[in-house]
Tab-separated table of N, CA and C in Angstrom:
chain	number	residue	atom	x	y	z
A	1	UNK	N	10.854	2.961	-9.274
A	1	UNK	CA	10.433	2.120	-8.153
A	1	UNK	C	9.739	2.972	-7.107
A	2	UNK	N	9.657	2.465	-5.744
A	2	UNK	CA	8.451	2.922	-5.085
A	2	UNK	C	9.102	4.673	-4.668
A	3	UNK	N	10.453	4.511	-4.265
A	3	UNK	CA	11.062	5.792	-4.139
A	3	UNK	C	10.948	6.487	-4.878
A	4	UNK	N	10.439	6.325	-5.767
A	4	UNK	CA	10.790	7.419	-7.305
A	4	UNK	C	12.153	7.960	-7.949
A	5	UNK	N	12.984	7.286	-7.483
A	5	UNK	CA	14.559	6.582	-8.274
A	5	UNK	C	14.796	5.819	-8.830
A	6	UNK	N	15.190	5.585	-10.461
A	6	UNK	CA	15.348	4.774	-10.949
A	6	UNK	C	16.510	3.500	-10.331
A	7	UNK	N	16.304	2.356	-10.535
A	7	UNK	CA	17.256	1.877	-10.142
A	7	UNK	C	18.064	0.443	-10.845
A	8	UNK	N	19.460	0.165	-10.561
A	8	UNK	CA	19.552	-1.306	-11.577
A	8	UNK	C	19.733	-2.137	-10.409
A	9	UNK	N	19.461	-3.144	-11.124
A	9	UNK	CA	19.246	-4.178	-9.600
A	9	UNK	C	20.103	-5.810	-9.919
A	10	UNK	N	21.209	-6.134	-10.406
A	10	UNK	CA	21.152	-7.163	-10.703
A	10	UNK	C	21.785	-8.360	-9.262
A	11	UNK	N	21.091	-9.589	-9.288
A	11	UNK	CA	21.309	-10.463	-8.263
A	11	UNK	C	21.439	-11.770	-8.561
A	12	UNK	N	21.848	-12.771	-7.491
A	12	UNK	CA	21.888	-13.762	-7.784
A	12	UNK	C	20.710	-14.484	-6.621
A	13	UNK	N	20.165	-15.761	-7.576
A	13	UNK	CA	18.689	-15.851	-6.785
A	13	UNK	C	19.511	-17.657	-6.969
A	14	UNK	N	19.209	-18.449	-5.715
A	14	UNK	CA	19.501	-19.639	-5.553
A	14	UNK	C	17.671	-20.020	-4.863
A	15	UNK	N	17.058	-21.370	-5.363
A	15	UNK	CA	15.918	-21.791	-4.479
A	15	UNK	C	16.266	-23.772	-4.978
A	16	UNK	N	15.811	-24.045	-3.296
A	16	UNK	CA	15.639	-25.239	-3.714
A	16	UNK	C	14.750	-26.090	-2.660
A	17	UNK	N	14.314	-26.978	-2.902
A	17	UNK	CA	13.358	-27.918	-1.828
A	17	UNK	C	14.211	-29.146	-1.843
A	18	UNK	N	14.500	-29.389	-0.248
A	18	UNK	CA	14.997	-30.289	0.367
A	18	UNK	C	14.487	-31.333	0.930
A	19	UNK	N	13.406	-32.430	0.474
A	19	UNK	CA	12.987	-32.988	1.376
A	19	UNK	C	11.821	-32.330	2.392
A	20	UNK	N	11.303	-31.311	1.970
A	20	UNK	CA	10.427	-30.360	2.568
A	20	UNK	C	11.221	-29.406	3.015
A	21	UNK	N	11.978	-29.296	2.957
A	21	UNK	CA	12.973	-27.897	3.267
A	21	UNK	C	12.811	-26.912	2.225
A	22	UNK	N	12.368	-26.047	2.112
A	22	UNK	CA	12.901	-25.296	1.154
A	22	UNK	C	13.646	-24.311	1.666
A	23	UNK	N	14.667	-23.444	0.881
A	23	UNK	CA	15.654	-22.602	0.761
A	23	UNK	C	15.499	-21.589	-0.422
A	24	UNK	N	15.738	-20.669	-0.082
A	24	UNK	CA	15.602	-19.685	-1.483
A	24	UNK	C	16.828	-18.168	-0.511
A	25	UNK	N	17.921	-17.923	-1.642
A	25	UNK	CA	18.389	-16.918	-1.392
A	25	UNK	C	18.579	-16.219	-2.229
A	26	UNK	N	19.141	-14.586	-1.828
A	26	UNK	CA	18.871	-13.702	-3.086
A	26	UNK	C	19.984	-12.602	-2.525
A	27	UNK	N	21.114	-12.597	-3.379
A	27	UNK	CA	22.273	-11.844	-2.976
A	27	UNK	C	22.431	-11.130	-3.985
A	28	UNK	N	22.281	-9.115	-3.996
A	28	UNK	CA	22.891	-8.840	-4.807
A	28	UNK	C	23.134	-7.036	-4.807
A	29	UNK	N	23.077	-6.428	-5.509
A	29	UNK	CA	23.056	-5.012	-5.940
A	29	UNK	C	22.334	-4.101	-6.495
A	30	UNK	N	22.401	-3.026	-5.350
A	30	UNK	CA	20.984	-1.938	-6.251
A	30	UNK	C	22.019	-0.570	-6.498
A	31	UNK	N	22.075	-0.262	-7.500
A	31	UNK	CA	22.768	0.846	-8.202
A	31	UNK	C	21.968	1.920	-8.921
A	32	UNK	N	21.623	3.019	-7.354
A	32	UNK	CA	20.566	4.068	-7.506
A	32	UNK	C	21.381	5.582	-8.454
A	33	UNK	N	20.041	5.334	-9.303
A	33	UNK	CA	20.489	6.664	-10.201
A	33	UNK	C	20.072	8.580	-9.626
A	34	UNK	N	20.492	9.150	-10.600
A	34	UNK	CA	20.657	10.532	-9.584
A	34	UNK	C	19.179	11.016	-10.530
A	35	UNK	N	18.549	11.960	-9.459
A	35	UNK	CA	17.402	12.442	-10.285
A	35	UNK	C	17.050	13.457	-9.616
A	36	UNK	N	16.677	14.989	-10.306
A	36	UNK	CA	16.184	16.294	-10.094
A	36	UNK	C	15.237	16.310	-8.990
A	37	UNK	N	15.168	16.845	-7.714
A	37	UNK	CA	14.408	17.033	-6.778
A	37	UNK	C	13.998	18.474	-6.862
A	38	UNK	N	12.424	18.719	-6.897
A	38	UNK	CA	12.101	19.868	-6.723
A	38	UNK	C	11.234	20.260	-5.286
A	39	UNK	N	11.877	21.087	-4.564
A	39	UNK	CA	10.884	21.044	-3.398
A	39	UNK	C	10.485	22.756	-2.839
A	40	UNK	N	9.751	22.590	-1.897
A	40	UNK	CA	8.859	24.103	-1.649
A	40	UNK	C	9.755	24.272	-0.148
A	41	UNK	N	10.179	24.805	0.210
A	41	UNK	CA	11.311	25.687	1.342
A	41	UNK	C	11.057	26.862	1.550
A	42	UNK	N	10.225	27.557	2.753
A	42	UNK	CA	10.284	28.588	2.927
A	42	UNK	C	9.684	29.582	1.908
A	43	UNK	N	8.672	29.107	1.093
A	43	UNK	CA	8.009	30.450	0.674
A	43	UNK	C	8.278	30.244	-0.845
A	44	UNK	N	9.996	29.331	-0.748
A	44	UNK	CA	10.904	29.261	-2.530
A	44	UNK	C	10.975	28.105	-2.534
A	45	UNK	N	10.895	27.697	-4.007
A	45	UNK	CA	10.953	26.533	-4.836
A	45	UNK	C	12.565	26.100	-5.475
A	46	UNK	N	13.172	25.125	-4.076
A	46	UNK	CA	14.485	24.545	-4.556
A	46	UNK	C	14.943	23.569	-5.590
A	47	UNK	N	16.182	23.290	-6.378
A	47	UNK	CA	15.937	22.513	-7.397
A	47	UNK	C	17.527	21.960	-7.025
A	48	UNK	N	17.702	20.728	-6.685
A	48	UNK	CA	18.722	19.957	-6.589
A	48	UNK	C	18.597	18.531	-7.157
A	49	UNK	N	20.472	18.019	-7.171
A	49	UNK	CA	19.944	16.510	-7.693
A	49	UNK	C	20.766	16.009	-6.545
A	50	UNK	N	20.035	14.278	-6.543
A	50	UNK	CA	20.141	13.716	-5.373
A	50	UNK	C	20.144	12.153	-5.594
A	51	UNK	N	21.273	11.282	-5.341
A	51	UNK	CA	21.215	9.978	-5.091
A	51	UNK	C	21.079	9.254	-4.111
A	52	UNK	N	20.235	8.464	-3.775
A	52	UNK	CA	20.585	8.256	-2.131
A	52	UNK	C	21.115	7.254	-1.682
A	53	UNK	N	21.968	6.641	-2.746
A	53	UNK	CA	23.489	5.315	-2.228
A	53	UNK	C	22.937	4.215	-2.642
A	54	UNK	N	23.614	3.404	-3.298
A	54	UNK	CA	23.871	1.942	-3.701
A	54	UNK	C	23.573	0.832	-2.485
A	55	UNK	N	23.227	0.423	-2.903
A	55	UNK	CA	22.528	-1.087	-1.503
A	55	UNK	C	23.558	-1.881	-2.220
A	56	UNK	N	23.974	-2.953	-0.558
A	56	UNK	CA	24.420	-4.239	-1.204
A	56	UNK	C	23.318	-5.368	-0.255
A	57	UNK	N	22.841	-6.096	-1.025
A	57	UNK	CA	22.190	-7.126	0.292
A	57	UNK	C	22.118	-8.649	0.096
A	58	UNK	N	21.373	-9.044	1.070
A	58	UNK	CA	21.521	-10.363	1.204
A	58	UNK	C	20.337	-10.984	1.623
A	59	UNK	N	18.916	-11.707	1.434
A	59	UNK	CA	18.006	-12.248	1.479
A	59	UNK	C	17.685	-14.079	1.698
A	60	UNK	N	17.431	-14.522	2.955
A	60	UNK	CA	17.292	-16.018	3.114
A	60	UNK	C	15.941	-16.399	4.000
A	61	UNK	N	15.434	-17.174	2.815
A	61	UNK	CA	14.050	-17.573	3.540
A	61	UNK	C	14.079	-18.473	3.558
A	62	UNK	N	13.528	-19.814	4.943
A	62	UNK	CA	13.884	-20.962	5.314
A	62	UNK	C	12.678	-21.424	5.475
A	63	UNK	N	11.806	-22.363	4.616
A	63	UNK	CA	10.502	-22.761	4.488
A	63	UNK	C	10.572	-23.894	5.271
A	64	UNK	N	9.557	-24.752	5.394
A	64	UNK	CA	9.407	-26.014	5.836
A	64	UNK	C	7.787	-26.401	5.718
A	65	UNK	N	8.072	-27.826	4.672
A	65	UNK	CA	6.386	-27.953	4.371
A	65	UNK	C	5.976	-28.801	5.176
A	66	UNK	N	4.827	-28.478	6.162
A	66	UNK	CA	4.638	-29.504	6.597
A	66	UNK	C	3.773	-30.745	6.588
A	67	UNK	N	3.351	-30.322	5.213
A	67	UNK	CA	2.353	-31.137	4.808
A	67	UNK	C	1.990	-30.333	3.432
A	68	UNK	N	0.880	-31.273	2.586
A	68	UNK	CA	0.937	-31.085	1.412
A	68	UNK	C	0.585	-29.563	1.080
A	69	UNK	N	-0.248	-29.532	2.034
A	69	UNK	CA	-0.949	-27.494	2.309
A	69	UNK	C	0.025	-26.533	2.173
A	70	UNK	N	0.318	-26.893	3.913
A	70	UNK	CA	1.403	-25.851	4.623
A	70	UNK	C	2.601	-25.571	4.328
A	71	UNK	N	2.937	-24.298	4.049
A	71	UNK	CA	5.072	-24.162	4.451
A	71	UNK	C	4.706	-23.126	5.133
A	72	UNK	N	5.389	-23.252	6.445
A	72	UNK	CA	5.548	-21.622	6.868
A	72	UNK	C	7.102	-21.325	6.663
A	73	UNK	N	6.924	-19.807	6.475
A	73	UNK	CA	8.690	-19.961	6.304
A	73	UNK	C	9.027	-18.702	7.167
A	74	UNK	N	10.547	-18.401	7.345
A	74	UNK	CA	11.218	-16.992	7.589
A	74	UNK	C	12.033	-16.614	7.059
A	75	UNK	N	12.085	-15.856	6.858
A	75	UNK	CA	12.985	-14.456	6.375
A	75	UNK	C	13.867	-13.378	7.154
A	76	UNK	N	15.092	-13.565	6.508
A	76	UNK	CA	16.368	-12.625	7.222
A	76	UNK	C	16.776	-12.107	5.943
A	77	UNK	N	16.395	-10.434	6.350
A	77	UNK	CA	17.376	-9.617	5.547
A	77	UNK	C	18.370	-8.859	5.972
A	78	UNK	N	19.654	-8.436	5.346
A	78	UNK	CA	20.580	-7.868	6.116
A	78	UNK	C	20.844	-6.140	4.614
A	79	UNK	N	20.894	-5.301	4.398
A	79	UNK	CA	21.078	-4.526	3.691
A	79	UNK	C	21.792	-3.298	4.220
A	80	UNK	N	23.059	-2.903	3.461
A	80	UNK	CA	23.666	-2.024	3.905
A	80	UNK	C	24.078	-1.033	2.680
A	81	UNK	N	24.431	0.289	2.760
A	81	UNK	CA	24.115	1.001	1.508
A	81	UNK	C	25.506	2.214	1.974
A	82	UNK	N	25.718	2.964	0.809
A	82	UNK	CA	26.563	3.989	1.004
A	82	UNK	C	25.665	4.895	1.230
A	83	UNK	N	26.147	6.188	1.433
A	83	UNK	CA	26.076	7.393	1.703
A	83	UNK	C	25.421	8.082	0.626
A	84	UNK	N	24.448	9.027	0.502
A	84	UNK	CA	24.023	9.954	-0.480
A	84	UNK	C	24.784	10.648	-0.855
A	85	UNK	N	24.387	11.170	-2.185
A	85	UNK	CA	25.051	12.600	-2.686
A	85	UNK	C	24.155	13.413	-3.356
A	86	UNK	N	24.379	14.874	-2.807
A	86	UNK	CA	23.499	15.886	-3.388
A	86	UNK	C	23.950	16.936	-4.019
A	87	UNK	N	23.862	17.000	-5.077
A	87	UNK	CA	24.962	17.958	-6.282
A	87	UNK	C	26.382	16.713	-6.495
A	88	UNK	N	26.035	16.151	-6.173
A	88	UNK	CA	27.786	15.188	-6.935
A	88	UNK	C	28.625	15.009	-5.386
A	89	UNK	N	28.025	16.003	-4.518
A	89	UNK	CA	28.659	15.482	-2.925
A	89	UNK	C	28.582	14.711	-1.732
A	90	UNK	N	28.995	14.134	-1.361
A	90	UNK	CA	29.079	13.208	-0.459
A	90	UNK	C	28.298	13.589	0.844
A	91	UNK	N	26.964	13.293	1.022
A	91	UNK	CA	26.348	13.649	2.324
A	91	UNK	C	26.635	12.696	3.228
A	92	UNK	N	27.640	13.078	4.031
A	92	UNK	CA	28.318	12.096	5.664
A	92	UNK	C	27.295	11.838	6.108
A	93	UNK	N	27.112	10.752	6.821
A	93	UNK	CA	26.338	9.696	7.996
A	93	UNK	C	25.123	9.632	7.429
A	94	UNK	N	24.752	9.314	5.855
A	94	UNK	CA	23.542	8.798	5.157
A	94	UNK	C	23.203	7.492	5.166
A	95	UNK	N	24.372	6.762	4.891
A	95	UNK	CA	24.536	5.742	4.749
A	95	UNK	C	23.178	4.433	5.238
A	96	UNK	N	22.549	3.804	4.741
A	96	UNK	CA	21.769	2.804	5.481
A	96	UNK	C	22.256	1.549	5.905
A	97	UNK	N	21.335	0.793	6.688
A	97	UNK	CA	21.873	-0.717	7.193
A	97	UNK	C	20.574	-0.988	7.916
A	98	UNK	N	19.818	-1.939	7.515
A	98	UNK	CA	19.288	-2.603	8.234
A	98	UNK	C	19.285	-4.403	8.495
A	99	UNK	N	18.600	-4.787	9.291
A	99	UNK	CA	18.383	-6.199	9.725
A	99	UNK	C	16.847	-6.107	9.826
A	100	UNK	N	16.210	-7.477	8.964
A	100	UNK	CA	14.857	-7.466	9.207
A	100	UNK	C	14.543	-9.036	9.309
A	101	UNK	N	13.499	-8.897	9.900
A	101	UNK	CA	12.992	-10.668	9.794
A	101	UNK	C	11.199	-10.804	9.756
A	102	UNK	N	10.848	-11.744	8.665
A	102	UNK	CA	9.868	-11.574	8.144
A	102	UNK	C	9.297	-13.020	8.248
A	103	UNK	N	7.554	-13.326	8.726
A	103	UNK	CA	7.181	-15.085	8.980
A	103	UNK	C	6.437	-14.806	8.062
A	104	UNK	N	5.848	-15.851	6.946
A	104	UNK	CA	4.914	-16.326	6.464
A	104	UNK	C	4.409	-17.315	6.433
A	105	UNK	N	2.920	-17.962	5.954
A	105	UNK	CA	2.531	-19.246	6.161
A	105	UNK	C	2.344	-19.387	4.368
A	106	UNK	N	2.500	-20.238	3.256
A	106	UNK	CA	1.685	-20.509	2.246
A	106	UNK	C	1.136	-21.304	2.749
A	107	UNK	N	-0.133	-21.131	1.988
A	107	UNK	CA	-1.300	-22.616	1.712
A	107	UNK	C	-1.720	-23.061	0.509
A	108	UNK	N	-1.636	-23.922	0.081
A	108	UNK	CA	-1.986	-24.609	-1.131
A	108	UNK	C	-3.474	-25.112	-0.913
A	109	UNK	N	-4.150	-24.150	-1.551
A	109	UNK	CA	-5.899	-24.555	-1.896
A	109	UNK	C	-5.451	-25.741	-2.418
A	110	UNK	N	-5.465	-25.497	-4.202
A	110	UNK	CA	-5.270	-26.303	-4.869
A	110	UNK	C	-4.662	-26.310	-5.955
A	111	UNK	N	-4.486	-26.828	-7.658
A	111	UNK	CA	-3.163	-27.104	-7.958
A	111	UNK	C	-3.682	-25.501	-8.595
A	112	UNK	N	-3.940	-24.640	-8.933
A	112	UNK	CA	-4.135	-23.187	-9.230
A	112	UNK	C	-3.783	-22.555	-8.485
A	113	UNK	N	-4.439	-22.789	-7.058
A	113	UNK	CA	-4.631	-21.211	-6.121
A	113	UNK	C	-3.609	-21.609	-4.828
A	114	UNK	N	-2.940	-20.718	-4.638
A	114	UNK	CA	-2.155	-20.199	-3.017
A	114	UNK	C	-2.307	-19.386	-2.520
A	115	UNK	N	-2.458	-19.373	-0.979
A	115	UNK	CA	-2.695	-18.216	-0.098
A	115	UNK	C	-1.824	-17.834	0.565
A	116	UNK	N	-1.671	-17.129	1.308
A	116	UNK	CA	-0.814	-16.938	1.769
A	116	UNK	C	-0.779	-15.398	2.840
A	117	UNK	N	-0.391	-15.746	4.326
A	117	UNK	CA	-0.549	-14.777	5.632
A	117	UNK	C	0.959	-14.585	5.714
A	118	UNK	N	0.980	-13.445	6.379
A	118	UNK	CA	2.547	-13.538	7.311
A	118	UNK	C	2.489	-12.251	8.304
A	119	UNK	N	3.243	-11.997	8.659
A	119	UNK	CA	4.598	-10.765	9.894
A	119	UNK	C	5.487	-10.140	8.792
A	120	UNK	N	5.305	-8.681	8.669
A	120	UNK	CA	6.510	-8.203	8.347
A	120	UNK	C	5.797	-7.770	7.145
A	121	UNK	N	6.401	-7.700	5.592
A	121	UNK	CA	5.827	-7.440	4.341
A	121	UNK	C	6.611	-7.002	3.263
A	122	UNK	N	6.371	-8.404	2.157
A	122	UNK	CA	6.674	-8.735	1.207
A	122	UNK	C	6.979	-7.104	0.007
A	123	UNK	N	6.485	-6.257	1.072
A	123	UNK	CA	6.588	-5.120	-0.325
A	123	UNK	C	7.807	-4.257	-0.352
A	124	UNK	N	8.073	-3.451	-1.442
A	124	UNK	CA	9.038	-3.126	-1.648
A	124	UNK	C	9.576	-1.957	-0.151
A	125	UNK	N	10.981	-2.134	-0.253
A	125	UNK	CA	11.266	-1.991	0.903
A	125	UNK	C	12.292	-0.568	0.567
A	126	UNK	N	11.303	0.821	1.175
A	126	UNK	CA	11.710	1.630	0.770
A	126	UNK	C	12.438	1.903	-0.904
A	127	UNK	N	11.278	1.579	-1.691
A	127	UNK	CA	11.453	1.599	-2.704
A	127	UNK	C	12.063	0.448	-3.872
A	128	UNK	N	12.968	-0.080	-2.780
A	128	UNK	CA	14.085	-1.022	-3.784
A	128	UNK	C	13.805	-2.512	-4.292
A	129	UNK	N	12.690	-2.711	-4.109
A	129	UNK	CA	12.480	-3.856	-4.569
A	129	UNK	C	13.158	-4.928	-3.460
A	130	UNK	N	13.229	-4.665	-2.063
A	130	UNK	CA	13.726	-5.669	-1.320
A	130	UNK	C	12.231	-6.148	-0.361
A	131	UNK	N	12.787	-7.190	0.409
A	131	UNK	CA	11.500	-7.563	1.127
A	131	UNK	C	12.226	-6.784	2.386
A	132	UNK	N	10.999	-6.540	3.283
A	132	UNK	CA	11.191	-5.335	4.283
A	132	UNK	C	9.967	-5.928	5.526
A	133	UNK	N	10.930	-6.819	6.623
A	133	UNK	CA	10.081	-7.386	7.541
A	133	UNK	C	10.512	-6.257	8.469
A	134	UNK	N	10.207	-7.583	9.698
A	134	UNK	CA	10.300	-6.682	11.154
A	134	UNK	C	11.552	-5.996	11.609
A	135	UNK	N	11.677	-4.795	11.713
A	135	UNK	CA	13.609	-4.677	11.540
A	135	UNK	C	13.630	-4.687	13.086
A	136	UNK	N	15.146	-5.493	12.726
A	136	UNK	CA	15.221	-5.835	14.385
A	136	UNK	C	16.663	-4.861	14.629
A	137	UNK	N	17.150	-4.216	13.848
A	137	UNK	CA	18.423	-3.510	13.858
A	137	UNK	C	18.766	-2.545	12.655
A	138	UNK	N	19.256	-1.360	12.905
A	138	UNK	CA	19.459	-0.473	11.612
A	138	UNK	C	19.980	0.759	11.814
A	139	UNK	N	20.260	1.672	10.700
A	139	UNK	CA	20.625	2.840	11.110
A	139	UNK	C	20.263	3.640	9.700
A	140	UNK	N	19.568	4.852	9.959
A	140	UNK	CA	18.858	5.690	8.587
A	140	UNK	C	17.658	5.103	8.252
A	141	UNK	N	17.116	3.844	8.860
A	141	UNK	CA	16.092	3.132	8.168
A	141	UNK	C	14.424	3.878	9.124
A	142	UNK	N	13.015	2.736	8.830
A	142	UNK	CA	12.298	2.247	9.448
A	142	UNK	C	12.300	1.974	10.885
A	143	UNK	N	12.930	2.449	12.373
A	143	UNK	CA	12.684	1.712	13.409
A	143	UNK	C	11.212	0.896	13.544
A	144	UNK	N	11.523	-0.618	14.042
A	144	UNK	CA	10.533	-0.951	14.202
A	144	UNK	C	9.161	-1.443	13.113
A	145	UNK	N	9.536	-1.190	11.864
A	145	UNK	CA	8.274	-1.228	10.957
A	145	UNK	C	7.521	-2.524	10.904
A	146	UNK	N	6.619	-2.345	10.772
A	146	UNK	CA	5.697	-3.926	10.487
A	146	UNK	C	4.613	-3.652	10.068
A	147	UNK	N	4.242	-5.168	9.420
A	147	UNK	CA	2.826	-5.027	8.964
A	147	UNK	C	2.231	-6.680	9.019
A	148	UNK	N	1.302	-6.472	8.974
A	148	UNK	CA	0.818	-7.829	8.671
A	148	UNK	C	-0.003	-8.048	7.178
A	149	UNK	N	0.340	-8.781	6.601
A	149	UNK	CA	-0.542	-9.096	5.176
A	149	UNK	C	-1.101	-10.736	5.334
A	150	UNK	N	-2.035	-10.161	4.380
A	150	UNK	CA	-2.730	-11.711	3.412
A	150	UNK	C	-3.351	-11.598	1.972
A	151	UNK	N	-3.086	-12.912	1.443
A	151	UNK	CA	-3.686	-12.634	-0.193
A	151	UNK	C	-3.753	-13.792	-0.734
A	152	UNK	N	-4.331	-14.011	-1.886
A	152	UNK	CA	-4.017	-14.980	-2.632
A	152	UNK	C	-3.500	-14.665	-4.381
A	153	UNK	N	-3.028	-16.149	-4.803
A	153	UNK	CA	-2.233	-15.924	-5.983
A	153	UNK	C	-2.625	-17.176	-6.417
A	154	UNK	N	-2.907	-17.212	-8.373
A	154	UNK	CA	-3.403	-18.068	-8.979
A	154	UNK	C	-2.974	-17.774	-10.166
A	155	UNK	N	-2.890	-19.252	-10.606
A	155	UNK	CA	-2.080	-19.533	-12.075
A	155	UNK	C	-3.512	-20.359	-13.082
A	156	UNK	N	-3.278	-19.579	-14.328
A	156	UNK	CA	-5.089	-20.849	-15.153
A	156	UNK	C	-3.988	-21.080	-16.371
């Protein structure tokens, strides 16, 4: 993944449309594997291994269509993680946690194509395959990160 740690990820994904409501949540586990770091220090070339802690999280995006086009929706993530280890040891106060919140708009061109703007960004979030908006709270993370995107996506 984007970190360059392998990782297993399994979750539970709930989505549903309410009457123009939609709901979609995504609760689950990232179980980061350990892998050889080689780095340049002072002149010498160090060689350690390094995990950098298991995520547990929690993902809820609250759409609303407001018409046949539009949903804008938001996004709350909450992710909290253990502590690293480097050689098999426990590196104290690694640990992550953040809070993020993320807006998007879809638009429905037509029955193929969607567009789609937002706040925040859909991409992997420090590696893990999480969504990674505006963090409004954290510790070890991103202070502050943001972005703004747009794109489109089509099905033939």
């Amino acid at each position: 993944t984007g970190n360059g740690f392998m990782h297993i990820q399994p979750s539970l994904v709930f989505a549903g449309d309410f009457n123009g409501v939609a709901v979609d949540a995504d609760i689950g586990y990232v179980m980061s594997m350990e892998k050889e770091i080689e780095e340049e220090m002072m002149g010498q070339t160090v060689k350690y291994k390094l995990n950098p802690g298991d995520l547990i999280f929690a993902t809820f995006n609250f759409g609303y269509k407001v018409n046949e086009m539009i949903k804008p929706s938001l996004m709350v993530s909450y992710v909290t993680g253990g502590d690293a280890a480097v050689e098999g040891e426990t590196a104290e106060k690694t640990g992550q946690q953040w809070m993020v919140l993320g807006l998007d708009v879809d638009i429905k061109v037509n029955d193929m194509v969607n567009a789609y703007v937002g706040w925040g960004t859909p991409l992997d979030g420090m590696g893990t395959n999480l969504p990674y908006g505006y963090a409004v709270s954290g510790k070890n993370t991103y202070a502050g990160f943001m972005a703004f995107y747009a794109g489109a996506e089509g099905s033939f």
